[in-house]
Coordinates of C-alpha atoms in Angstrom, one line a residue:
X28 CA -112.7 315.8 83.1
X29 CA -115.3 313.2 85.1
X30 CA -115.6 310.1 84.2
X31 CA -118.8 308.7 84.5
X32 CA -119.1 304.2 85.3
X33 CA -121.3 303.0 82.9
X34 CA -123.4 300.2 84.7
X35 CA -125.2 297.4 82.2
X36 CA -127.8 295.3 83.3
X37 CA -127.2 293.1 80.5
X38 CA -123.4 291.5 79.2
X39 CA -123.3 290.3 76.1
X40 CA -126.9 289.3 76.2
X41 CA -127.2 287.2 79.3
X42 CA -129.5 288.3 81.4
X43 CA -129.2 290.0 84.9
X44 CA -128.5 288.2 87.8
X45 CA -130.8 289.4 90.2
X46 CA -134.6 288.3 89.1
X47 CA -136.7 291.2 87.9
X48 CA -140.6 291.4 88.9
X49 CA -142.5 289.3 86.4
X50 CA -146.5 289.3 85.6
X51 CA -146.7 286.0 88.4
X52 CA -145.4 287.4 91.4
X53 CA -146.6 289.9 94.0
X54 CA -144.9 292.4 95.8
X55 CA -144.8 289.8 98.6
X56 CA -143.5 287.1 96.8
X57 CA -146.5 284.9 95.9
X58 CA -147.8 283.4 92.8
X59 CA -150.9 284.6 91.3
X60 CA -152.8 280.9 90.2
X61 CA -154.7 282.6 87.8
X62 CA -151.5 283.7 86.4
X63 CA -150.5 280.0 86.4
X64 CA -153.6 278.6 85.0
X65 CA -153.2 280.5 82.1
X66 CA -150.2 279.9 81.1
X67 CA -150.7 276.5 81.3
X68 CA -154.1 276.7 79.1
X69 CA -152.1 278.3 76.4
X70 CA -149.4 275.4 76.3
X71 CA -152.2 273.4 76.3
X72 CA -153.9 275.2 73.2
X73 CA -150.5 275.3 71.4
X74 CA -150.5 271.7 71.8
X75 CA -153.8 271.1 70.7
X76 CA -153.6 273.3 67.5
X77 CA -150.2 271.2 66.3
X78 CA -151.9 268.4 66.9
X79 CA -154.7 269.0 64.9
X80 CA -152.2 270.1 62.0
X81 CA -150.2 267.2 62.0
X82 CA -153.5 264.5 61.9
X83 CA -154.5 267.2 59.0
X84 CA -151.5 266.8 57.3
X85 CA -151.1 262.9 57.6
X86 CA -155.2 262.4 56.6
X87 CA -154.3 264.8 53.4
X88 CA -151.6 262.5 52.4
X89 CA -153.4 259.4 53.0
X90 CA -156.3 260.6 50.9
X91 CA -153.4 261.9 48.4
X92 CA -152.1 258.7 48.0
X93 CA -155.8 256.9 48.0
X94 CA -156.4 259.2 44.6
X95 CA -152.9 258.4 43.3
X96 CA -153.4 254.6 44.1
X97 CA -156.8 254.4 42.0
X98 CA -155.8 255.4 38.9

């Protein structure tokens, strides 16, 4: 019979220890600033967009309790 050495990249769901090639770095090791830029425009627009839902959410329940208040 062979045996045959099962080699995982992954134990128990941690991740391997040697860094695999992302989407931001070259061949050579740099970072792509583009790359950089737009990741950082995203977390920005994530930002932005639960902002804008929690001011909706506080004006609704201001104007909410303004209708409640005036009867």
């Amino acid at each position: 019979m062979s045996s045959e050495k099962v080699i995982s990249t992954e134990v128990n769901g941690l991740p391997p220890l040697t860094p695999e090639k992302s989407e931001g770095v070259s061949s050579s090791g740099r970072v792509d600033i583009n790359i950089l830029l737009n990741r950082a425009r995203k977390v920005k627009e994530k930002e932005t967009r639960t902002n804008l839902v929690f001011s909706g959410l506080i004006l609704s329940l201001i104007f909410i309790v303004g209708i409640i208040l005036s009867f």
